[in-house]
Amino acid sequence: MYEIRFSSAAAKYFKKLKEEKLKEAYKAALLNIQANPFIGHKKQGDLAGVYGHDVRYLGINYEIAYLIHEENRPLIIVLLAGTRENFYEELKRYIK
């Protein structure tokens, strides 16, 4: 099974979440990613190597962006999470 680690931006986002049901939706998505990290969509172009996984909650699209490392031990690094609005622009700024 893959270990999950969070970037400072992702950890900050999850810490600020107040709504319990949204937290549960993210937790379920992270467990799915942990079980099968290739469940997400592989991004291309500027975001090559990054995977994205959709989370739907109350009709709103949320996204989790992560990297998969398999060199020494299986590891997933969650880069960013949030609503889909301006998500990829923020992710590109975060990666650079």
PDB file of N, CA, C and O in Angstrom, residues 28-94:
ATOM      1  N   ALA A  28     -12.457   9.625   1.798  1.00  0.00           N
ATOM      2  CA  ALA A  28     -12.808   8.476   0.963  1.00  0.00           C
ATOM      3  C   ALA A  28     -12.008   8.502  -0.342  1.00  0.00           C
ATOM      4  O   ALA A  28     -11.508   7.470  -0.795  1.00  0.00           O
ATOM      5  N   ALA A  29     -11.879   9.683  -0.935  1.00  0.00           N
ATOM      6  CA  ALA A  29     -11.116   9.815  -2.184  1.00  0.00           C
ATOM      7  C   ALA A  29      -9.646   9.473  -1.947  1.00  0.00           C
ATOM      8  O   ALA A  29      -9.024   8.777  -2.757  1.00  0.00           O
ATOM      9  N   LEU A  30      -9.086   9.938  -0.833  1.00  0.00           N
ATOM     10  CA  LEU A  30      -7.679   9.645  -0.526  1.00  0.00           C
ATOM     11  C   LEU A  30      -7.461   8.161  -0.269  1.00  0.00           C
ATOM     12  O   LEU A  30      -6.425   7.604  -0.665  1.00  0.00           O
ATOM     13  N   LEU A  31      -8.415   7.493   0.347  1.00  0.00           N
ATOM     14  CA  LEU A  31      -8.302   6.045   0.549  1.00  0.00           C
ATOM     15  C   LEU A  31      -8.349   5.308  -0.787  1.00  0.00           C
ATOM     16  O   LEU A  31      -7.615   4.337  -0.992  1.00  0.00           O
ATOM     17  N   ASN A  32      -9.199   5.776  -1.710  1.00  0.00           N
ATOM     18  CA  ASN A  32      -9.239   5.184  -3.054  1.00  0.00           C
ATOM     19  C   ASN A  32      -7.918   5.390  -3.779  1.00  0.00           C
ATOM     20  O   ASN A  32      -7.414   4.485  -4.444  1.00  0.00           O
ATOM     21  N   ILE A  33      -7.359   6.585  -3.646  1.00  0.00           N
ATOM     22  CA  ILE A  33      -6.071   6.884  -4.290  1.00  0.00           C
ATOM     23  C   ILE A  33      -4.978   6.031  -3.669  1.00  0.00           C
ATOM     24  O   ILE A  33      -4.105   5.505  -4.370  1.00  0.00           O
ATOM     25  N   GLN A  34      -5.011   5.871  -2.355  1.00  0.00           N
ATOM     26  CA  GLN A  34      -4.001   5.072  -1.663  1.00  0.00           C
ATOM     27  C   GLN A  34      -4.050   3.612  -2.121  1.00  0.00           C
ATOM     28  O   GLN A  34      -3.023   2.979  -2.302  1.00  0.00           O
ATOM     29  N   ALA A  35      -5.243   3.086  -2.321  1.00  0.00           N
ATOM     30  CA  ALA A  35      -5.403   1.703  -2.768  1.00  0.00           C
ATOM     31  C   ALA A  35      -4.981   1.522  -4.222  1.00  0.00           C
ATOM     32  O   ALA A  35      -4.395   0.501  -4.589  1.00  0.00           O
ATOM     33  N   ASN A  36      -5.286   2.513  -5.066  1.00  0.00           N
ATOM     34  CA  ASN A  36      -4.926   2.452  -6.488  1.00  0.00           C
ATOM     35  C   ASN A  36      -4.607   3.862  -6.973  1.00  0.00           C
ATOM     36  O   ASN A  36      -5.492   4.576  -7.437  1.00  0.00           O
ATOM     37  N   PRO A  37      -3.341   4.284  -6.862  1.00  0.00           N
ATOM     38  CA  PRO A  37      -2.991   5.656  -7.213  1.00  0.00           C
ATOM     39  C   PRO A  37      -3.216   6.000  -8.683  1.00  0.00           C
ATOM     40  O   PRO A  37      -3.338   7.167  -9.034  1.00  0.00           O
ATOM     41  N   PHE A  38      -3.299   4.996  -9.534  1.00  0.00           N
ATOM     42  CA  PHE A  38      -3.467   5.267 -10.958  1.00  0.00           C
ATOM     43  C   PHE A  38      -4.934   5.462 -11.329  1.00  0.00           C
ATOM     44  O   PHE A  38      -5.282   5.551 -12.500  1.00  0.00           O
ATOM     45  N   ILE A  39      -5.800   5.554 -10.315  1.00  0.00           N
ATOM     46  CA  ILE A  39      -7.224   5.816 -10.524  1.00  0.00           C
ATOM     47  C   ILE A  39      -7.445   7.242 -11.059  1.00  0.00           C
ATOM     48  O   ILE A  39      -8.405   7.508 -11.747  1.00  0.00           O
ATOM     49  N   GLY A  40      -6.531   8.146 -10.731  1.00  0.00           N
ATOM     50  CA  GLY A  40      -6.645   9.540 -11.164  1.00  0.00           C
ATOM     51  C   GLY A  40      -6.293   9.707 -12.629  1.00  0.00           C
ATOM     52  O   GLY A  40      -5.781   8.791 -13.281  1.00  0.00           O
ATOM     53  N   HIS A  41      -6.561  10.878 -13.136  1.00  0.00           N
ATOM     54  CA  HIS A  41      -6.266  11.190 -14.534  1.00  0.00           C
ATOM     55  C   HIS A  41      -4.867  11.775 -14.621  1.00  0.00           C
ATOM     56  O   HIS A  41      -4.547  12.734 -13.923  1.00  0.00           O
ATOM     57  N   LYS A  42      -4.044  11.221 -15.500  1.00  0.00           N
ATOM     58  CA  LYS A  42      -2.687  11.718 -15.686  1.00  0.00           C
ATOM     59  C   LYS A  42      -2.740  13.000 -16.520  1.00  0.00           C
ATOM     60  O   LYS A  42      -3.344  13.023 -17.586  1.00  0.00           O
ATOM     61  N   LYS A  43      -2.133  14.045 -15.995  1.00  0.00           N
ATOM     62  CA  LYS A  43      -2.137  15.339 -16.679  1.00  0.00           C
ATOM     63  C   LYS A  43      -1.020  15.392 -17.712  1.00  0.00           C
ATOM     64  O   LYS A  43      -0.049  14.646 -17.638  1.00  0.00           O
ATOM     65  N   GLN A  44      -1.164  16.324 -18.650  1.00  0.00           N
ATOM     66  CA  GLN A  44      -0.178  16.468 -19.724  1.00  0.00           C
ATOM     67  C   GLN A  44       0.261  17.914 -19.815  1.00  0.00           C
ATOM     68  O   GLN A  44      -0.261  18.786 -19.125  1.00  0.00           O
ATOM     69  N   GLY A  45       1.200  18.172 -20.684  1.00  0.00           N
ATOM     70  CA  GLY A  45       1.674  19.543 -20.886  1.00  0.00           C
ATOM     71  C   GLY A  45       2.469  20.037 -19.702  1.00  0.00           C
ATOM     72  O   GLY A  45       3.366  19.358 -19.221  1.00  0.00           O
ATOM     73  N   ASP A  46       2.117  21.232 -19.210  1.00  0.00           N
ATOM     74  CA  ASP A  46       2.822  21.832 -18.073  1.00  0.00           C
ATOM     75  C   ASP A  46       2.735  20.978 -16.811  1.00  0.00           C
ATOM     76  O   ASP A  46       3.584  21.077 -15.933  1.00  0.00           O
ATOM     77  N   LEU A  47       1.707  20.169 -16.718  1.00  0.00           N
ATOM     78  CA  LEU A  47       1.472  19.370 -15.511  1.00  0.00           C
ATOM     79  C   LEU A  47       1.802  17.893 -15.711  1.00  0.00           C
ATOM     80  O   LEU A  47       1.301  17.032 -14.992  1.00  0.00           O
ATOM     81  N   ALA A  48       2.658  17.584 -16.662  1.00  0.00           N
ATOM     82  CA  ALA A  48       3.033  16.195 -16.932  1.00  0.00           C
ATOM     83  C   ALA A  48       3.584  15.554 -15.663  1.00  0.00           C
ATOM     84  O   ALA A  48       4.371  16.147 -14.935  1.00  0.00           O
ATOM     85  N   GLY A  49       3.132  14.343 -15.394  1.00  0.00           N
ATOM     86  CA  GLY A  49       3.572  13.608 -14.212  1.00  0.00           C
ATOM     87  C   GLY A  49       2.652  13.782 -13.012  1.00  0.00           C
ATOM     88  O   GLY A  49       2.750  13.046 -12.039  1.00  0.00           O
ATOM     89  N   VAL A  50       1.754  14.756 -13.084  1.00  0.00           N
ATOM     90  CA  VAL A  50       0.807  15.012 -11.990  1.00  0.00           C
ATOM     91  C   VAL A  50      -0.488  14.267 -12.298  1.00  0.00           C
ATOM     92  O   VAL A  50      -0.923  14.206 -13.436  1.00  0.00           O
ATOM     93  N   TYR A  51      -1.075  13.684 -11.262  1.00  0.00           N
ATOM     94  CA  TYR A  51      -2.369  13.018 -11.398  1.00  0.00           C
ATOM     95  C   TYR A  51      -3.426  13.873 -10.719  1.00  0.00           C
ATOM     96  O   TYR A  51      -3.151  14.541  -9.728  1.00  0.00           O
ATOM     97  N   GLY A  52      -4.635  13.820 -11.251  1.00  0.00           N
ATOM     98  CA  GLY A  52      -5.753  14.546 -10.657  1.00  0.00           C
ATOM     99  C   GLY A  52      -6.914  13.606 -10.415  1.00  0.00           C
ATOM    100  O   GLY A  52      -7.214  12.745 -11.236  1.00  0.00           O
ATOM    101  N   HIS A  53      -7.539  13.756  -9.269  1.00  0.00           N
ATOM    102  CA  HIS A  53      -8.696  12.925  -8.918  1.00  0.00           C
ATOM    103  C   HIS A  53      -9.845  13.840  -8.533  1.00  0.00           C
ATOM    104  O   HIS A  53      -9.666  14.772  -7.746  1.00  0.00           O
ATOM    105  N   ASP A  54     -11.022  13.578  -9.099  1.00  0.00           N
ATOM    106  CA  ASP A  54     -12.203  14.405  -8.851  1.00  0.00           C
ATOM    107  C   ASP A  54     -12.936  13.954  -7.589  1.00  0.00           C
ATOM    108  O   ASP A  54     -13.058  12.756  -7.333  1.00  0.00           O
ATOM    109  N   VAL A  55     -13.417  14.925  -6.854  1.00  0.00           N
ATOM    110  CA  VAL A  55     -14.269  14.689  -5.693  1.00  0.00           C
ATOM    111  C   VAL A  55     -15.506  15.554  -5.893  1.00  0.00           C
ATOM    112  O   VAL A  55     -15.387  16.757  -6.077  1.00  0.00           O
ATOM    113  N   ARG A  56     -16.688  14.925  -5.873  1.00  0.00           N
ATOM    114  CA  ARG A  56     -17.929  15.691  -6.022  1.00  0.00           C
ATOM    115  C   ARG A  56     -18.633  15.723  -4.674  1.00  0.00           C
ATOM    116  O   ARG A  56     -18.778  14.703  -4.015  1.00  0.00           O
ATOM    117  N   TYR A  57     -19.046  16.934  -4.304  1.00  0.00           N
ATOM    118  CA  TYR A  57     -19.747  17.104  -3.037  1.00  0.00           C
ATOM    119  C   TYR A  57     -20.777  18.213  -3.199  1.00  0.00           C
ATOM    120  O   TYR A  57     -20.427  19.335  -3.574  1.00  0.00           O
ATOM    121  N   LEU A  58     -22.029  17.900  -2.949  1.00  0.00           N
ATOM    122  CA  LEU A  58     -23.145  18.840  -3.074  1.00  0.00           C
ATOM    123  C   LEU A  58     -23.157  19.563  -4.425  1.00  0.00           C
ATOM    124  O   LEU A  58     -23.380  20.767  -4.511  1.00  0.00           O
ATOM    125  N   GLY A  59     -22.871  18.814  -5.477  1.00  0.00           N
ATOM    126  CA  GLY A  59     -22.908  19.367  -6.823  1.00  0.00           C
ATOM    127  C   GLY A  59     -21.707  20.227  -7.189  1.00  0.00           C
ATOM    128  O   GLY A  59     -21.684  20.822  -8.264  1.00  0.00           O
ATOM    129  N   ILE A  60     -20.725  20.286  -6.322  1.00  0.00           N
ATOM    130  CA  ILE A  60     -19.518  21.085  -6.592  1.00  0.00           C
ATOM    131  C   ILE A  60     -18.359  20.139  -6.874  1.00  0.00           C
ATOM    132  O   ILE A  60     -18.193  19.132  -6.180  1.00  0.00           O
ATOM    133  N   ASN A  61     -17.570  20.466  -7.892  1.00  0.00           N
ATOM    134  CA  ASN A  61     -16.391  19.666  -8.222  1.00  0.00           C
ATOM    135  C   ASN A  61     -15.194  20.141  -7.410  1.00  0.00           C
ATOM    136  O   ASN A  61     -14.862  21.325  -7.411  1.00  0.00           O
ATOM    137  N   TYR A  62     -14.551  19.201  -6.749  1.00  0.00           N
ATOM    138  CA  TYR A  62     -13.299  19.449  -6.048  1.00  0.00           C
ATOM    139  C   TYR A  62     -12.244  18.578  -6.704  1.00  0.00           C
ATOM    140  O   TYR A  62     -12.561  17.612  -7.386  1.00  0.00           O
ATOM    141  N   GLU A  63     -11.004  18.904  -6.495  1.00  0.00           N
ATOM    142  CA  GLU A  63      -9.914  18.189  -7.160  1.00  0.00           C
ATOM    143  C   GLU A  63      -8.799  17.926  -6.159  1.00  0.00           C
ATOM    144  O   GLU A  63      -8.547  18.728  -5.257  1.00  0.00           O
ATOM    145  N   ILE A  64      -8.122  16.801  -6.339  1.00  0.00           N
ATOM    146  CA  ILE A  64      -6.912  16.481  -5.599  1.00  0.00           C
ATOM    147  C   ILE A  64      -5.819  16.253  -6.635  1.00  0.00           C
ATOM    148  O   ILE A  64      -5.984  15.441  -7.549  1.00  0.00           O
ATOM    149  N   ALA A  65      -4.715  16.976  -6.514  1.00  0.00           N
ATOM    150  CA  ALA A  65      -3.577  16.794  -7.418  1.00  0.00           C
ATOM    151  C   ALA A  65      -2.459  16.121  -6.631  1.00  0.00           C
ATOM    152  O   ALA A  65      -2.158  16.517  -5.501  1.00  0.00           O
ATOM    153  N   TYR A  66      -1.854  15.101  -7.236  1.00  0.00           N
ATOM    154  CA  TYR A  66      -0.826  14.344  -6.516  1.00  0.00           C
ATOM    155  C   TYR A  66       0.223  13.766  -7.464  1.00  0.00           C
ATOM    156  O   TYR A  66       0.017  13.667  -8.673  1.00  0.00           O
ATOM    157  N   LEU A  67       1.347  13.402  -6.870  1.00  0.00           N
ATOM    158  CA  LEU A  67       2.443  12.743  -7.579  1.00  0.00           C
ATOM    159  C   LEU A  67       2.587  11.328  -7.032  1.00  0.00           C
ATOM    160  O   LEU A  67       2.301  11.081  -5.856  1.00  0.00           O
ATOM    161  N   ILE A  68       3.071  10.421  -7.866  1.00  0.00           N
ATOM    162  CA  ILE A  68       3.312   9.041  -7.451  1.00  0.00           C
ATOM    163  C   ILE A  68       4.811   8.778  -7.564  1.00  0.00           C
ATOM    164  O   ILE A  68       5.407   9.006  -8.614  1.00  0.00           O
ATOM    165  N   HIS A  69       5.412   8.304  -6.463  1.00  0.00           N
ATOM    166  CA  HIS A  69       6.823   7.903  -6.460  1.00  0.00           C
ATOM    167  C   HIS A  69       6.888   6.431  -6.091  1.00  0.00           C
ATOM    168  O   HIS A  69       6.276   6.009  -5.121  1.00  0.00           O
ATOM    169  N   GLU A  70       7.663   5.681  -6.858  1.00  0.00           N
ATOM    170  CA  GLU A  70       7.766   4.244  -6.588  1.00  0.00           C
ATOM    171  C   GLU A  70       9.211   3.768  -6.477  1.00  0.00           C
ATOM    172  O   GLU A  70       9.446   2.578  -6.466  1.00  0.00           O
ATOM    173  N   GLU A  71      10.167   4.679  -6.365  1.00  0.00           N
ATOM    174  CA  GLU A  71      11.572   4.274  -6.356  1.00  0.00           C
ATOM    175  C   GLU A  71      11.907   3.368  -5.169  1.00  0.00           C
ATOM    176  O   GLU A  71      12.093   2.181  -5.326  1.00  0.00           O
ATOM    177  N   ASN A  72      12.033   3.934  -3.975  1.00  0.00           N
ATOM    178  CA  ASN A  72      12.426   3.153  -2.802  1.00  0.00           C
ATOM    179  C   ASN A  72      11.245   2.489  -2.117  1.00  0.00           C
ATOM    180  O   ASN A  72      11.294   1.330  -1.761  1.00  0.00           O
ATOM    181  N   ARG A  73      10.196   3.270  -1.909  1.00  0.00           N
ATOM    182  CA  ARG A  73       8.967   2.738  -1.311  1.00  0.00           C
ATOM    183  C   ARG A  73       7.797   3.468  -1.953  1.00  0.00           C
ATOM    184  O   ARG A  73       7.917   4.628  -2.339  1.00  0.00           O
ATOM    185  N   PRO A  74       6.666   2.818  -2.053  1.00  0.00           N
ATOM    186  CA  PRO A  74       5.503   3.441  -2.687  1.00  0.00           C
ATOM    187  C   PRO A  74       5.046   4.673  -1.903  1.00  0.00           C
ATOM    188  O   PRO A  74       4.777   4.588  -0.714  1.00  0.00           O
ATOM    189  N   LEU A  75       4.969   5.802  -2.595  1.00  0.00           N
ATOM    190  CA  LEU A  75       4.651   7.065  -1.943  1.00  0.00           C
ATOM    191  C   LEU A  75       3.765   7.917  -2.844  1.00  0.00           C
ATOM    192  O   LEU A  75       3.994   8.006  -4.056  1.00  0.00           O
ATOM    193  N   ILE A  76       2.763   8.539  -2.245  1.00  0.00           N
ATOM    194  CA  ILE A  76       1.903   9.494  -2.938  1.00  0.00           C
ATOM    195  C   ILE A  76       2.091  10.833  -2.239  1.00  0.00           C
ATOM    196  O   ILE A  76       1.977  10.919  -1.017  1.00  0.00           O
ATOM    197  N   ILE A  77       2.380  11.862  -3.012  1.00  0.00           N
ATOM    198  CA  ILE A  77       2.515  13.204  -2.457  1.00  0.00           C
ATOM    199  C   ILE A  77       1.344  14.036  -2.966  1.00  0.00           C
ATOM    200  O   ILE A  77       1.228  14.291  -4.167  1.00  0.00           O
ATOM    201  N   VAL A  78       0.472  14.431  -2.045  1.00  0.00           N
ATOM    202  CA  VAL A  78      -0.668  15.274  -2.398  1.00  0.00           C
ATOM    203  C   VAL A  78      -0.153  16.708  -2.479  1.00  0.00           C
ATOM    204  O   VAL A  78       0.314  17.264  -1.490  1.00  0.00           O
ATOM    205  N   LEU A  79      -0.207  17.276  -3.676  1.00  0.00           N
ATOM    206  CA  LEU A  79       0.311  18.622  -3.910  1.00  0.00           C
ATOM    207  C   LEU A  79      -0.679  19.697  -3.513  1.00  0.00           C
ATOM    208  O   LEU A  79      -0.322  20.690  -2.870  1.00  0.00           O
ATOM    209  N   LEU A  80      -1.930  19.516  -3.928  1.00  0.00           N
ATOM    210  CA  LEU A  80      -2.922  20.567  -3.767  1.00  0.00           C
ATOM    211  C   LEU A  80      -4.319  19.959  -3.796  1.00  0.00           C
ATOM    212  O   LEU A  80      -4.525  18.929  -4.431  1.00  0.00           O
ATOM    213  N   ALA A  81      -5.234  20.593  -3.114  1.00  0.00           N
ATOM    214  CA  ALA A  81      -6.634  20.179  -3.142  1.00  0.00           C
ATOM    215  C   ALA A  81      -7.484  21.442  -3.097  1.00  0.00           C
ATOM    216  O   ALA A  81      -7.048  22.471  -2.582  1.00  0.00           O
ATOM    217  N   GLY A  82      -8.676  21.356  -3.660  1.00  0.00           N
ATOM    218  CA  GLY A  82      -9.572  22.510  -3.638  1.00  0.00           C
ATOM    219  C   GLY A  82     -10.631  22.409  -4.700  1.00  0.00           C
ATOM    220  O   GLY A  82     -10.760  21.395  -5.382  1.00  0.00           O
ATOM    221  N   THR A  83     -11.400  23.482  -4.851  1.00  0.00           N
ATOM    222  CA  THR A  83     -12.439  23.507  -5.875  1.00  0.00           C
ATOM    223  C   THR A  83     -11.788  23.613  -7.249  1.00  0.00           C
ATOM    224  O   THR A  83     -10.651  24.068  -7.376  1.00  0.00           O
ATOM    225  N   ARG A  84     -12.521  23.224  -8.276  1.00  0.00           N
ATOM    226  CA  ARG A  84     -11.982  23.216  -9.628  1.00  0.00           C
ATOM    227  C   ARG A  84     -11.745  24.625 -10.166  1.00  0.00           C
ATOM    228  O   ARG A  84     -10.948  24.806 -11.083  1.00  0.00           O
ATOM    229  N   GLU A  85     -12.408  25.614  -9.595  1.00  0.00           N
ATOM    230  CA  GLU A  85     -12.264  26.985 -10.084  1.00  0.00           C
ATOM    231  C   GLU A  85     -10.830  27.465  -9.884  1.00  0.00           C
ATOM    232  O   GLU A  85     -10.327  27.520  -8.765  1.00  0.00           O
ATOM    233  N   ASN A  86     -10.156  27.776 -10.962  1.00  0.00           N
ATOM    234  CA  ASN A  86      -8.769  28.246 -10.978  1.00  0.00           C
ATOM    235  C   ASN A  86      -7.784  27.252 -10.369  1.00  0.00           C
ATOM    236  O   ASN A  86      -6.661  27.610 -10.033  1.00  0.00           O
ATOM    237  N   PHE A  87      -8.188  25.996 -10.235  1.00  0.00           N
ATOM    238  CA  PHE A  87      -7.351  24.995  -9.576  1.00  0.00           C
ATOM    239  C   PHE A  87      -6.042  24.762 -10.327  1.00  0.00           C
ATOM    240  O   PHE A  87      -4.977  24.755  -9.733  1.00  0.00           O
ATOM    241  N   TYR A  88      -6.128  24.588 -11.640  1.00  0.00           N
ATOM    242  CA  TYR A  88      -4.930  24.241 -12.402  1.00  0.00           C
ATOM    243  C   TYR A  88      -3.967  25.411 -12.531  1.00  0.00           C
ATOM    244  O   TYR A  88      -2.753  25.215 -12.556  1.00  0.00           O
ATOM    245  N   GLU A  89      -4.482  26.632 -12.584  1.00  0.00           N
ATOM    246  CA  GLU A  89      -3.594  27.800 -12.602  1.00  0.00           C
ATOM    247  C   GLU A  89      -2.825  27.887 -11.288  1.00  0.00           C
ATOM    248  O   GLU A  89      -1.626  28.146 -11.269  1.00  0.00           O
ATOM    249  N   GLU A  90      -3.529  27.654 -10.180  1.00  0.00           N
ATOM    250  CA  GLU A  90      -2.878  27.672  -8.862  1.00  0.00           C
ATOM    251  C   GLU A  90      -1.858  26.536  -8.750  1.00  0.00           C
ATOM    252  O   GLU A  90      -0.767  26.730  -8.207  1.00  0.00           O
ATOM    253  N   LEU A  91      -2.193  25.375  -9.278  1.00  0.00           N
ATOM    254  CA  LEU A  91      -1.279  24.234  -9.252  1.00  0.00           C
ATOM    255  C   LEU A  91      -0.015  24.542 -10.049  1.00  0.00           C
ATOM    256  O   LEU A  91       1.100  24.231  -9.601  1.00  0.00           O
ATOM    257  N   LYS A  92      -0.154  25.151 -11.214  1.00  0.00           N
ATOM    258  CA  LYS A  92       1.020  25.502 -12.028  1.00  0.00           C
ATOM    259  C   LYS A  92       1.913  26.476 -11.278  1.00  0.00           C
ATOM    260  O   LYS A  92       3.134  26.357 -11.312  1.00  0.00           O
ATOM    261  N   ARG A  93       1.317  27.460 -10.590  1.00  0.00           N
ATOM    262  CA  ARG A  93       2.112  28.395  -9.801  1.00  0.00           C
ATOM    263  C   ARG A  93       2.812  27.687  -8.651  1.00  0.00           C
ATOM    264  O   ARG A  93       3.959  27.992  -8.329  1.00  0.00           O
ATOM    265  N   TYR A  94       2.135  26.725  -8.034  1.00  0.00           N
ATOM    266  CA  TYR A  94       2.705  26.011  -6.903  1.00  0.00           C
ATOM    267  C   TYR A  94       3.890  25.148  -7.334  1.00  0.00           C
ATOM    268  O   TYR A  94       4.893  25.068  -6.641  1.00  0.00           O
TER     269      TYR A  94
END
